[in-house]
XYZ file of C-alpha atoms in Angstrom:
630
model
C -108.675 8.539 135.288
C -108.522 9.782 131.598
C -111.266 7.972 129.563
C -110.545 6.269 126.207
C -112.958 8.583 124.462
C -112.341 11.462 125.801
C -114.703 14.644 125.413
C -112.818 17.466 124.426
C -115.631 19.981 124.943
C -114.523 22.308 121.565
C -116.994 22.425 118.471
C -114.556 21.911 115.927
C -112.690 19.197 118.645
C -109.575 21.722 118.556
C -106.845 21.532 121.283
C -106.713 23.972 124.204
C -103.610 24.968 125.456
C -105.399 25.498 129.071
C -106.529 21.940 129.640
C -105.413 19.330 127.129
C -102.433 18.890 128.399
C -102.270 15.774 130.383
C -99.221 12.999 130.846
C -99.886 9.690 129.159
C -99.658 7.743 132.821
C -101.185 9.802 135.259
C -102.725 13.215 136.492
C -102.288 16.749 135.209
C -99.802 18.293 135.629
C -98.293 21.767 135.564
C -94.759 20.514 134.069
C -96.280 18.496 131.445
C -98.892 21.619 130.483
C -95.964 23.918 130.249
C -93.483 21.850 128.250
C -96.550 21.136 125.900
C -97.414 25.038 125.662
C -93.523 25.535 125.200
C -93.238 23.319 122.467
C -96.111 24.473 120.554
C -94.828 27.949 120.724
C -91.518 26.986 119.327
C -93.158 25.367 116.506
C -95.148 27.979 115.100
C -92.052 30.947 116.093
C -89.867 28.163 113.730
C -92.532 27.883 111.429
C -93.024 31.413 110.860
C -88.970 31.862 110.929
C -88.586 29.511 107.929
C -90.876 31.590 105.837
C -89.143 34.596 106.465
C -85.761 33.162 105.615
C -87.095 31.731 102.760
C -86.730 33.992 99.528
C -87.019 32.158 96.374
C -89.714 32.398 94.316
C -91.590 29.303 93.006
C -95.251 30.418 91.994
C -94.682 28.204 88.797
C -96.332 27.540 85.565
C -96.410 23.527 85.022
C -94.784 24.485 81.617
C -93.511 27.322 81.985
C -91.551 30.203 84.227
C -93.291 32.290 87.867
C -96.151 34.335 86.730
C -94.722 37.960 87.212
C -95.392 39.107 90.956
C -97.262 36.485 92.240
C -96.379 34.842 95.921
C -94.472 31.917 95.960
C -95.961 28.495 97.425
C -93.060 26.856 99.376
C -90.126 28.692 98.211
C -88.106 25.702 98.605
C -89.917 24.482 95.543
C -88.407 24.374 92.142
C -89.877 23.163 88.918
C -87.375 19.863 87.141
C -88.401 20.680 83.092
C -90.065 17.598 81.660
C -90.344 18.405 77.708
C -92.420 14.873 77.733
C -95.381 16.362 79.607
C -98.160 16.769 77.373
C -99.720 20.313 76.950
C -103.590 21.124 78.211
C -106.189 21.024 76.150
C -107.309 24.873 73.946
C -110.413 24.433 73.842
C -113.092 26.887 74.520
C -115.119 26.470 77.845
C -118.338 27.855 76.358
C -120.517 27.340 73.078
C -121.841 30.011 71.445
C -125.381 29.147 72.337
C -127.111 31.664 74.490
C -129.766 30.571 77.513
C -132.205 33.535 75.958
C -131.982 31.503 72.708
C -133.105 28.475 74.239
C -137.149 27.119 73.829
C -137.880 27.267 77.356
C -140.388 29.075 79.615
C -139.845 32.763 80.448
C -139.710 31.818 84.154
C -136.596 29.626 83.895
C -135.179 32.573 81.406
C -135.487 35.329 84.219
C -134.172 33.153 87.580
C -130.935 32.121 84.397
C -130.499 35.981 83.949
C -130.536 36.706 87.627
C -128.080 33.452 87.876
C -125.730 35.777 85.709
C -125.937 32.873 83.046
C -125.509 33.627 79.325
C -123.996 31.409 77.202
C -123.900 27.506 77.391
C -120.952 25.380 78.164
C -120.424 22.773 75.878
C -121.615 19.981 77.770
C -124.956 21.918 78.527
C -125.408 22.868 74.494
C -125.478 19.070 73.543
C -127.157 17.819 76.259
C -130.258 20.929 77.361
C -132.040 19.942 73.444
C -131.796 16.347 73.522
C -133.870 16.252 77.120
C -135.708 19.068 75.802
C -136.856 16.434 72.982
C -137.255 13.852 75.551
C -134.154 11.946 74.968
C -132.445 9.734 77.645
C -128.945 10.877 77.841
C -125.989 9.101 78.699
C -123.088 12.074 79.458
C -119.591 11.977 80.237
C -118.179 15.120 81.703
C -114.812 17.086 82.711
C -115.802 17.897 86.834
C -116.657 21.935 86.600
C -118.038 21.954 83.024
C -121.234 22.813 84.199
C -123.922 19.721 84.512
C -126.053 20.821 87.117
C -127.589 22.933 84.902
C -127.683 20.492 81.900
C -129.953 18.646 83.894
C -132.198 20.739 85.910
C -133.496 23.675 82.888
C -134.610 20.927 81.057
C -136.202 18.916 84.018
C -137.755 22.315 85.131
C -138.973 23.292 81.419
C -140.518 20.176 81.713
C -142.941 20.447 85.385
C -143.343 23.418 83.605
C -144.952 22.962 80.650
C -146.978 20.106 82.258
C -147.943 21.911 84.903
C -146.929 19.642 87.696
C -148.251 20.541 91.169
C -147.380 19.254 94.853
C -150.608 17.312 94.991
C -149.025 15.009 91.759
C -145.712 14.109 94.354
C -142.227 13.851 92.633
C -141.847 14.352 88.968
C -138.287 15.425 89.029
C -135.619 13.188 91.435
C -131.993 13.666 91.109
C -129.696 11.426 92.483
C -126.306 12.103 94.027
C -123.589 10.252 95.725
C -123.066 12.588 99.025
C -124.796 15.124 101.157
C -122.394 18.194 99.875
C -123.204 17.518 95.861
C -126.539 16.714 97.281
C -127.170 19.839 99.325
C -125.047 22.043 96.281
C -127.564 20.862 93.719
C -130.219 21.351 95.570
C -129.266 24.954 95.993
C -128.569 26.021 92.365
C -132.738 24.112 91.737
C -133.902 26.575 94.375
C -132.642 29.439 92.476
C -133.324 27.927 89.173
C -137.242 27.139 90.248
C -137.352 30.756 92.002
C -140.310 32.196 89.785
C -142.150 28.718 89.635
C -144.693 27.287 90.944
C -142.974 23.872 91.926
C -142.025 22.675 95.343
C -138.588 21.371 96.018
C -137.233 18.774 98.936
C -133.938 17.491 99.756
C -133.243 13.809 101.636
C -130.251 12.687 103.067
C -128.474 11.126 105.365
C -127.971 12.453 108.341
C -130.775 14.791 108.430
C -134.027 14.990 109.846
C -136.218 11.801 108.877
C -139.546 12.655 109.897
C -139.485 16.302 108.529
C -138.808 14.649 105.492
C -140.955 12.825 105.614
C -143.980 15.261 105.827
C -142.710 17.128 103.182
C -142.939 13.999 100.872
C -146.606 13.519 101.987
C -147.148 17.272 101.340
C -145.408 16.966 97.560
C -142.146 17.965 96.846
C -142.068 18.147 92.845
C -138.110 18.424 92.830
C -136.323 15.799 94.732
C -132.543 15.806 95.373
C -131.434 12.888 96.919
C -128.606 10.315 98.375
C -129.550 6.625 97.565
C -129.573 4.937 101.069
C -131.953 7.699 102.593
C -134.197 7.597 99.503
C -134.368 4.232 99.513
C -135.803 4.424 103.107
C -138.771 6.844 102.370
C -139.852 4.844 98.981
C -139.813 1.643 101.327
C -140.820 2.922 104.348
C -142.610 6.832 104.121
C -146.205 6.008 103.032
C -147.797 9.308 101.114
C -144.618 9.665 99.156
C -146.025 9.788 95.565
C -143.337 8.983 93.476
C -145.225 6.661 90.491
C -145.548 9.780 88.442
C -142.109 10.833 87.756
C -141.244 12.168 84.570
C -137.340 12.198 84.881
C -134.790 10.484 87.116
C -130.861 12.193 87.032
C -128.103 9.834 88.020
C -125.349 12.210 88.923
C -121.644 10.900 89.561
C -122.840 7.448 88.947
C -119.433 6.138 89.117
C -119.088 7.482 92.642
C -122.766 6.571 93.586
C -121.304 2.626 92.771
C -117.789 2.883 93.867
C -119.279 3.946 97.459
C -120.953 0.625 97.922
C -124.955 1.895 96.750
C -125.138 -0.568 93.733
C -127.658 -2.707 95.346
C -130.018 0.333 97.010
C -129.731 1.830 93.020
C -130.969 -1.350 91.442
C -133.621 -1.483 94.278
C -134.557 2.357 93.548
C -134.764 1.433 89.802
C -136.764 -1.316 90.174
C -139.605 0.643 92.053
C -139.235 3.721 89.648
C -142.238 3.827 86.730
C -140.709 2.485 83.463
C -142.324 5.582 81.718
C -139.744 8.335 82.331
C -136.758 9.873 81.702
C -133.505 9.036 82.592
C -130.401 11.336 82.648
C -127.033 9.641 83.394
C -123.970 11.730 84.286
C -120.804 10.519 84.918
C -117.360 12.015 85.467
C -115.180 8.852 84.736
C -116.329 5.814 82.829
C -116.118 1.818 84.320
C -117.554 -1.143 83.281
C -120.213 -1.078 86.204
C -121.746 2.354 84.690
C -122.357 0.539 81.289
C -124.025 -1.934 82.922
C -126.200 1.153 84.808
C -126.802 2.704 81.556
C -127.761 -0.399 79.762
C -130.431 -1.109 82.781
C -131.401 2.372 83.338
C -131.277 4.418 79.569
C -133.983 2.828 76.824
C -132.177 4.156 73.544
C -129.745 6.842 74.613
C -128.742 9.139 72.094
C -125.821 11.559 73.921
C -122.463 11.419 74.595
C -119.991 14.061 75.930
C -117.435 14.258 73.297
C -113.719 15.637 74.842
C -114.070 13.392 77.728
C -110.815 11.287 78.443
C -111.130 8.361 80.508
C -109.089 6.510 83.292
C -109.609 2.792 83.016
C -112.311 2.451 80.657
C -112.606 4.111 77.238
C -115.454 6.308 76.843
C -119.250 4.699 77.190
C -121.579 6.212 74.870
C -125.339 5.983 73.853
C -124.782 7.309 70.254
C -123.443 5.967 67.111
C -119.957 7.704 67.954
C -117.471 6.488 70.381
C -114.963 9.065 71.505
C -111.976 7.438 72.755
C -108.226 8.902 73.683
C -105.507 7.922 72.560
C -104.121 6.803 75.897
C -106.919 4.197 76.339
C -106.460 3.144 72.992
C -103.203 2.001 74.432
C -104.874 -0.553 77.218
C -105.752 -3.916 76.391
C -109.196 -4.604 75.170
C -110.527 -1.295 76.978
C -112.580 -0.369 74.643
C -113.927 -4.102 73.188
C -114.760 -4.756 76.663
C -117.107 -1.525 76.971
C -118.436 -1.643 73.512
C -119.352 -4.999 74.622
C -121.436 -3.520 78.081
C -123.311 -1.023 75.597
C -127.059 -0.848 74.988
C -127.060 -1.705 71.020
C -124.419 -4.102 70.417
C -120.937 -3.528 69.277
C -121.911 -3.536 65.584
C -123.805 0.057 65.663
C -120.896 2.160 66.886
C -117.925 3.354 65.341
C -114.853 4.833 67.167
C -113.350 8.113 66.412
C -109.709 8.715 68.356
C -108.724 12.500 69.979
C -106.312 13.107 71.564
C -106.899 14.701 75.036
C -106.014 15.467 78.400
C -108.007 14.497 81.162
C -107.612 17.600 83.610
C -108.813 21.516 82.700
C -106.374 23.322 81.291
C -105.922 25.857 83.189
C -104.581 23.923 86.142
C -101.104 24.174 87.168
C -99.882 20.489 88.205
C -97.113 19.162 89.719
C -95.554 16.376 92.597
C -92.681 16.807 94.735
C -90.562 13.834 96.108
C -91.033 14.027 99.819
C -89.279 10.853 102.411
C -91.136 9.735 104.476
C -89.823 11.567 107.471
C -90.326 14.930 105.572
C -93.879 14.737 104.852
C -95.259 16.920 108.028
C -92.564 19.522 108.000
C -93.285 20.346 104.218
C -96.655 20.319 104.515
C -96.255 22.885 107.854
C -94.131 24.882 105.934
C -96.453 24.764 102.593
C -99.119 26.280 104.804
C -97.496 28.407 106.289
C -96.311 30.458 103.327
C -99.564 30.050 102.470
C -101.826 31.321 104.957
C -103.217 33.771 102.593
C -104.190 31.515 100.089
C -107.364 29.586 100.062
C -106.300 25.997 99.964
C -107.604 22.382 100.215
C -105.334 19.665 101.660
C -106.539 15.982 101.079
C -105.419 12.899 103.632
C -106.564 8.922 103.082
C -108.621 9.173 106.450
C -110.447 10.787 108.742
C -108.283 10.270 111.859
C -105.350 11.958 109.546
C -107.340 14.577 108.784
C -109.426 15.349 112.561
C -105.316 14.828 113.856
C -103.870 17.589 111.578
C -106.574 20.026 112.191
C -106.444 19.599 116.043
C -102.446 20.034 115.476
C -102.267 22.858 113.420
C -105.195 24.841 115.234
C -102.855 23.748 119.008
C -100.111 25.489 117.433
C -101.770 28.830 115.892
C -102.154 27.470 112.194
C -105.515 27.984 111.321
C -107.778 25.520 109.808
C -110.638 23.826 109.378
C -112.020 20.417 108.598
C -114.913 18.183 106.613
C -114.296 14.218 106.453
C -116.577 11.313 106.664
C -117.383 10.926 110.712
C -118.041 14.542 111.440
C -121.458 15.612 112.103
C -123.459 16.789 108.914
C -124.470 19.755 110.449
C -120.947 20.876 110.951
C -119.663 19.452 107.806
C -122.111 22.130 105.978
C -121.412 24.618 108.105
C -117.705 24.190 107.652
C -118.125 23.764 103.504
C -120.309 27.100 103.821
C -118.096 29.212 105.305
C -114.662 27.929 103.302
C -116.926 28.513 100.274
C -117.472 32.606 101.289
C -113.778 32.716 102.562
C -111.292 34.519 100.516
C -108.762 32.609 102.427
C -108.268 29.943 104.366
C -107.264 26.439 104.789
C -109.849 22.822 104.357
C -108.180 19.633 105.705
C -110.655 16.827 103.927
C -110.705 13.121 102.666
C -112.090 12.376 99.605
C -116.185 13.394 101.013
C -115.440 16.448 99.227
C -113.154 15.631 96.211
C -116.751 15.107 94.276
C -118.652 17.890 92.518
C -118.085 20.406 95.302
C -118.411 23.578 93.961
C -116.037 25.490 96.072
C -115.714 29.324 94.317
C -111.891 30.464 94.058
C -109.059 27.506 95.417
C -105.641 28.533 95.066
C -104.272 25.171 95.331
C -104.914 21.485 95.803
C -102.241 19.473 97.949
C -102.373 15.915 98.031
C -100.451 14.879 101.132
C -101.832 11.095 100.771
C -101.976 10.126 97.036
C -105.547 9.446 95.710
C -106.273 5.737 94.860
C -106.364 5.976 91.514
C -105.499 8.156 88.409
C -109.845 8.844 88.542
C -109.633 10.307 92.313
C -106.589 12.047 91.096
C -109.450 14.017 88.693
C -111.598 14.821 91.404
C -109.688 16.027 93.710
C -107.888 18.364 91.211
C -110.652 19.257 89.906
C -111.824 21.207 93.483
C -109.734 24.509 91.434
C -109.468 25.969 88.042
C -113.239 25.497 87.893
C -115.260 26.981 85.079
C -114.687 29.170 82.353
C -110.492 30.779 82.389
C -110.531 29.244 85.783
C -106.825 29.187 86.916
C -105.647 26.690 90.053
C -102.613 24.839 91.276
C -102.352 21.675 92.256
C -99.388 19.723 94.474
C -99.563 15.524 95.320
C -96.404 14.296 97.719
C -95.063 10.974 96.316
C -92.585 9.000 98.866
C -89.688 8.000 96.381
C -91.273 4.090 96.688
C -94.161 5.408 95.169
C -92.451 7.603 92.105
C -94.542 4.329 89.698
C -97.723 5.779 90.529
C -96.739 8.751 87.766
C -97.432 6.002 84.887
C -100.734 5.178 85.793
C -101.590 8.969 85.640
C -99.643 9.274 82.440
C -101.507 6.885 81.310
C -104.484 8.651 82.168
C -104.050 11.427 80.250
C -102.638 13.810 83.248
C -99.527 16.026 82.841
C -97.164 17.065 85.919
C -94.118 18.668 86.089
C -91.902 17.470 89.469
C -91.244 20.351 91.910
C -87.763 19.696 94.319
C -87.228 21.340 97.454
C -84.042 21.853 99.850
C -84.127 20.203 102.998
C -82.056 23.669 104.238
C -85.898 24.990 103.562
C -88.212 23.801 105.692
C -89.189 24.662 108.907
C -86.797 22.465 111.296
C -89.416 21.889 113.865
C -89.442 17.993 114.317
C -88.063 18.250 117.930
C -90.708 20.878 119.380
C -93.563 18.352 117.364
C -92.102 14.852 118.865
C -91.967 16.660 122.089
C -95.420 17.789 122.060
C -96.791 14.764 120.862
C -94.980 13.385 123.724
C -96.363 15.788 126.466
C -99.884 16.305 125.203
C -102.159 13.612 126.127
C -105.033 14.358 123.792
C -102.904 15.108 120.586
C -100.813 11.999 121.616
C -103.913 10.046 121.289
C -105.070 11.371 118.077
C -101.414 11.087 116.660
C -101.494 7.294 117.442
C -105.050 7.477 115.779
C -103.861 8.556 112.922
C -100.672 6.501 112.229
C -102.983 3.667 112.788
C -105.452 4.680 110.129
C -102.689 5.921 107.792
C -101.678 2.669 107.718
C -104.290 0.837 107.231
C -105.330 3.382 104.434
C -102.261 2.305 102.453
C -102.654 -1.326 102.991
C -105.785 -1.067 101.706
C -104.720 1.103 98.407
C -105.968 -0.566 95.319
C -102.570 -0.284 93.611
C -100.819 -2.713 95.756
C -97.594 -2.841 93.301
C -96.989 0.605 93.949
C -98.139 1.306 97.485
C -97.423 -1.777 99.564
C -97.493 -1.500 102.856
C -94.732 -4.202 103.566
C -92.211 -1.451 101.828
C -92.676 1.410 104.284
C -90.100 2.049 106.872
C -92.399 2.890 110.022
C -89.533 4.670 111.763
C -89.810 7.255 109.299
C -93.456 7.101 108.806
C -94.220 7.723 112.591
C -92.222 10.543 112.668
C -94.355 12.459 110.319
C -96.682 12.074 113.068
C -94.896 13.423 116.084
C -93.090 10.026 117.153
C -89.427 8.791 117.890
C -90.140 5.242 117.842
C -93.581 4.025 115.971
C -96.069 3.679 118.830
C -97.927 0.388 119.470
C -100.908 0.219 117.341
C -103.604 -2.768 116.778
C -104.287 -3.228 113.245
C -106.009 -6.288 111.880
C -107.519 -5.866 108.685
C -109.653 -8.890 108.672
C -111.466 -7.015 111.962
C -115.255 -6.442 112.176
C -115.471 -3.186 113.556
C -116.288 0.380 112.067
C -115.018 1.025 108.521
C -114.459 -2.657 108.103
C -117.022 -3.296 105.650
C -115.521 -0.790 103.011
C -112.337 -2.100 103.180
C -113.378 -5.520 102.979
C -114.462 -4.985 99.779
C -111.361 -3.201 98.736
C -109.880 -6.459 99.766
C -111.737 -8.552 98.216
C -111.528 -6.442 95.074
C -107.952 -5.913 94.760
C -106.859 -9.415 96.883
C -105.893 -7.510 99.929
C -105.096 -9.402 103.205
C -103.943 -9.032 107.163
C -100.625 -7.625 107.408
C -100.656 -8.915 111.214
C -99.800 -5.470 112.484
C -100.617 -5.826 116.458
C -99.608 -4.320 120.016
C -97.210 -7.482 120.481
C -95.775 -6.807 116.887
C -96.313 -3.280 116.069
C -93.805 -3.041 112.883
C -96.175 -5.647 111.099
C -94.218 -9.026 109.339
C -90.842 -8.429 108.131
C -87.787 -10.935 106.648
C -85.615 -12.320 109.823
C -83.463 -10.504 108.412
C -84.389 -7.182 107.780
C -83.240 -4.704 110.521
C -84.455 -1.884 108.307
C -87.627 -1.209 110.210
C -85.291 -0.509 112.883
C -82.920 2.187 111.909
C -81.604 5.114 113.622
C-alpha cells in the first residue's frame, strides 16, 4: 500500500525517474515506470525541438523595438503597440549627496566605503537627516530605492554616539514582515555595524527558540525581527531587556498587516517604552497604515515624495501631501486618508504629480493565454530561457512544489521557495539563486517582498497577483537599483483581460505580447500521459488543481476572477489532466490555510462554491453543458 503522504526521500522533494513511478490502483510496475520515463523524455526532446524551430526574435522594449542582439524570450511573442501606455518615470535614482558628506561616525563611514556606497538615493537623502535629528518618519517608498540603509546608518550613528553596550539589551529593533526581508536586513546591519562595538541578533520564525533566547539575555543591541516570534520572547524570554530602546523600524508595514500580525503589532507597541523613535516604511499606502502611523509616529515630519499609490493616496506626516493623478481619480481616496492622519485634515495641503508606480527601467507586458495553454507556454518560456535568471510566481504552494517536481522529472531545472517549505531550505534555496548567474525560482508571493535578489532577467506571473499592489512587488524582484534593467511577463486568461484597469489605474504601463499557437512546444499528450502513469506527480497534480482553485475563489477581485466563470476542462489540462480529477474543496473548512482565507472571505464577501468528490465541477446553471466540452 501507497500512503497518502508519501515520503519521497529527495531534499528538494524532486521526482526520480527510478522509483516514483507507481500506478494509481496498485503495485509497481515495470510498464507503468517505463511509459512514465517515456513520456517524460518526449516532453523535454519536444520541448527542446520547439525552441530550435522557433526563430523570431521578441526580446522587446515595452515601448519600443528588440534591443540589438539580445536573445529572444518566447519567440512566439510579439509586442501589439498601445500608444495609450504611459511612459516611465526620468528621474534620477540617486541624489547628489555623498555618505562621506554625511555627520556620522567614522566607523559607519569605513564599513559604507567597503559597502561600495557613495552617493545617496533619494529616499535615503530625505530620510538619513531627519532621524539623524531625531525625527519620527513616516516614508513611502518605490521597492529597490534603497531603505535598508535609510534606516539602519542613522539607527547605528545613534548606539554609536550613545555608546550603547550588550549589558543595556536592545536599543535598535527593526521589524519585518517575513524571514527572507528579515534575514536580508539583518545581513546588510552586520556589514554596516562591522567596525562597531554593538551586538546584533536576529528572531524568527522557524528558527531556533532557545538560542535566541540566550542571546537576548546576553544583549543583542540590534534586533531584526518577525512580529509573531518577537512577540513570544517579550512575553515569554525573561532577561530580554528591551525597556531601553531608542528606535523601533516598521518595515513593509502594509505587508506586516495584510499577513494577519495587526493584533501581535498593537501588542508589541503597547509593551515598547513611549520614549523612542519610530521609523515607518511602507511600500504601498492603506487606510490600516494611517491608523499604524497615527498610533505609532508622535509628530512625523517625512514623507517620500514620487511615491504613487494603489488604493489609497499617499499618507504623509508633513505639511505636503503628494498624490497622483490616478488616485486623484478614485472616490474620496484621499479625504478618507487625510482623515486617518496624525494632525487633522486642516494642516496639509495636496500637491498632484503625475507618476508611474513601477521603476522605469522595467520592461512590462501580459500575454493572453486560454486556459488550456497556460503550461505549454510557460514550458516553452523556460525553455528558451534556461540561460536567463528568472522568477516565476504561482497563487500557492501546491502549484508551485507541483511545477518544480514536474519540470525537475523532465530535465528542466529549477528550484523552489513558498510558504510550507522548511526555513532552512527556503534560505538555502534564496542563497544560492541570489549567487546564480542563471537559473530558474518557482515562488508564491513569500518572496515578492523586499527580496533583494542581484540580477533577474525576468518576472513571469503565471497566476495574476491579487491586486494592482502585489502586482508592485512582485515586479519589483528586477530592474532593482540604480539603471537597473528587467522584464516582466503576467498571463491573463481572456475572462480576466478587466484586471488591466485596475493596474491602469494604478499607475502601471504594459504593452500586450501575442503568441502563435504553431509556437509552442506541442507536448500536452506526453504531460497528460505522465500525469496519468506517475503516481507521485499524479498526486501533486491533483494537489495543485485543488489549491489553484481555491486560490482563485478566494481572489479579492471577485468581478474579475470568479471562479464560477472558469471552464475546468480546460483548467485541468494545464495540469496534466483529460477530464478534471475529483477534488474536495469546501471553503468554509477548518483545516490548514483556512484561517487566511477566511478572512479574505470575510473581507471581500467570499463564500463555498460547493466544489466536492460527488460534484467535482462545483455549481453550475441546469443548463450549462459548458463545463463539459470536448
Amino acid at each position: 500500500m501507497i500512503p497518502e503522504k508519501a515520503n519521497l526521500g529527495i531534499k528538494k522533494r524532486k521526482i526520480k525517474a527510478e522509483d516514483a513511478s507507481l500506478p494509481a490502483e496498485g503495485d509497481p510496475t515495470a510498464t507503468h515506470k517505463a511509459k512514465a520515463r517515456r513520456a517524460a523524455q518526449e516532453i523535454a526532446v519536444k520541448g527542446d525541438e520547439a525552441i530550435k524551430e522557433s526563430g523570431v526574435p521578441i526580446a522587446v522594449d515595452a515601448q519600443g523595438p528588440p534591443e540589438e542582439g539580445t536573445t529572444s524570450a518566447l519567440s512566439s511573442l510579439e509586442p501589439h503597440n498601445d500608444s495609450s501606455t504611459p511612459p516611465g518615470p526620468s528621474g534620477g535614482f540617486f541624489s547628489d549627496v555623498l555618505f562621506e558628506s554625511l555627520d556620522i561616525c567614522d566607523p559607519v563611514k569605513r564599513a559604507l566605503g567597503e559597502m561600495k556606497m557613495e552617493r545617496l538615493t533619494e529616499i535615503q537623502a530625505k530620510a538619513i537627516p531627519r532621524l539623524l535629528e531625531g525625527k519620527d518618519v513616516l516614508g513611502a517608498a518605490k521597492t529597490g530605492s534603497g531603505k535598508t540603509l535609510a534606516f539602519l546608518v542613522p539607527a547605528m550613528e545613534l548606539l554609536y554616539q550613545v555608546k550603547f553596550l550588550p549589558r543595556n539589551g536592545t536599543g535598535v529593533l527593526v521589524i519585518s514582515p517575513t524571514r527572507e526581508l528579515s534575514l536580508q536586513i539583518y545581513d546588510v546591519a552586520v556589514e554596516l555595524a562591522k567596525y562597531l562595538p554593538q551586538t546584533l541578533g536576529l528572531v524568527m520564525g522557524g528558527a531556533n527558540r532557545k538560542n535566541e533566547a540566550e542571546k537576548l539575555c546576553k544583549g543583542v543591541n540590534v534586533l531584526v525581527a518577525t512580529p509573531g516570534r518577537l512577540l513570544d520572547h517579550m512575553q515569554n524570554t525573561k532577561g530580554f531587556v528591551y525597556k531601553n530602546l531608542l528606535s523601533l523600524v516598521i518595515d513593509e508595514a502594509d505587508r506586516i498587516l495584510e499577513i494577519g500580525f495587526e493584533e501581535e503589532l498593537n501588542a508589541i507597541l503597547a509593551l515598547l517604552p513611549k520614549t523612542r523613535q519610530t521609523c515607518l516604511f511602507s511600500a504601498t499606502q492603506t487606510a490600516k497604515v494611517a491608523d499604524l502611523a497615527r498610533l505609532s509616529l508622535k509628530k512625523p515630519v517625512f514623507l517620500q515624495a514620487y511615491f504613487s499609490a494603489y488604493g489609497h493616496a499617499g499618507i504623509a506626516g508633513c505639511f505636503v501631501l503628494h498624490v497622483s493623478i490616478s488616485d486623484i481619480r478614485g472616490a474620496n481616496l484621499v479625504d478618507d486618508v487625510l482623515r486617518a492622519l496624525p494632525f487633522g485634515m486642516g494642516a496639509y495641503t495636496i500637491q498632484v504629480q503625475n507618476s508611474v508606480a513601477t521603476v522605469s527601467g522595467l520592461q512590462q507586458g501580459y500575454v493572453i493565454c486560454p486556459a488550456e495553454q497556460r503550461f505549454l507556454l510557460l514550458f516553452t518560456f523556460l525553455k528558451k530561457n534556461r540561460d536567463k535568471k528568472v522568477m516565476v510566481f504561482f497563487s500557492s504552494c501546491m502549484s508551485v512544489r507541483f511545477h518544480d517536481e514536474l519540470f525537475n522529472y523532465i530535465d528542466l531545472q529549477t528550484t523552489c521557495i513558498h510558504g510550507k517549505k522548511k526555513q532552512g531550505a527556503r534560505m538555502s534555496t534564496y542563497y544560492e539563486f541570489c549567487e546564480a548567474e542563471k537559473g530558474i525560482l518557482l515562488c508564491t508571493d513569500v518572496a515578492a517582498r523586499g527580496l533583494d535578489i542581484p540580477k533577474v532577467d525576468w518576472i513571469v506571473q503565471v497566476d495574476p497577483p491579487d491586486d494592482p499592489r502585489e502586482y508592485i512587488h512582485r515586479v519589483g524582484r528586477t530592474a532593482r537599483g540604480a539603471g537597473g534593467k528587467g522584464k516582466a511577463l503576467m498571463f491573463l486568461m481572456p475572462e480576466e483581460i478587466g484586471f488591466l484597469r485596475y493596474l491602469r489605474q494604478a499607475g502601471v504601463p504594459l504593452n500586450e505580447y501575442s503568441f502563435p499557437s504553431s509556437k509552442l512546444a506541442n507536448v500536452q499528450t506526453q504531460l497528460e500521459r505522465l500525469i496519468e502513469k506517475n503516481y507521485y506527480l499524479h498526486k501533486s497534480s491533483r494537489d495543485a488543481y485543488r489549491s489553484y482553485l481555491h486560490a482563485y475563489a478566494s481572489h479579492g477581485l471577485k468581478d474579475i476572477f470568479n471562479v464560477y466563470n472558469l471552464d475546468l476542462q480546460r483548467v485541468a489540462r494545464a495540469f496534466g489532466f483529460s477530464v478534471p480529477p475529483k477534488v474536495e474543496l469546501n471553503l468554509k473548512a477548518k483545516g490548514r490555510g483556512s484561517n487566511n482565507l477566511e478572512k479574505k472571505n470575510k473581507r471581500f464577501g467570499g463564500s463555498g462554491h460547493r466544489f466536492s468528490a460527488a460534484n467535482p465541477y462545483g455549481v453550475r446553471d441546469p443548463n450549462d453543458t459548458r463545463q463539459f466540452c470536448h
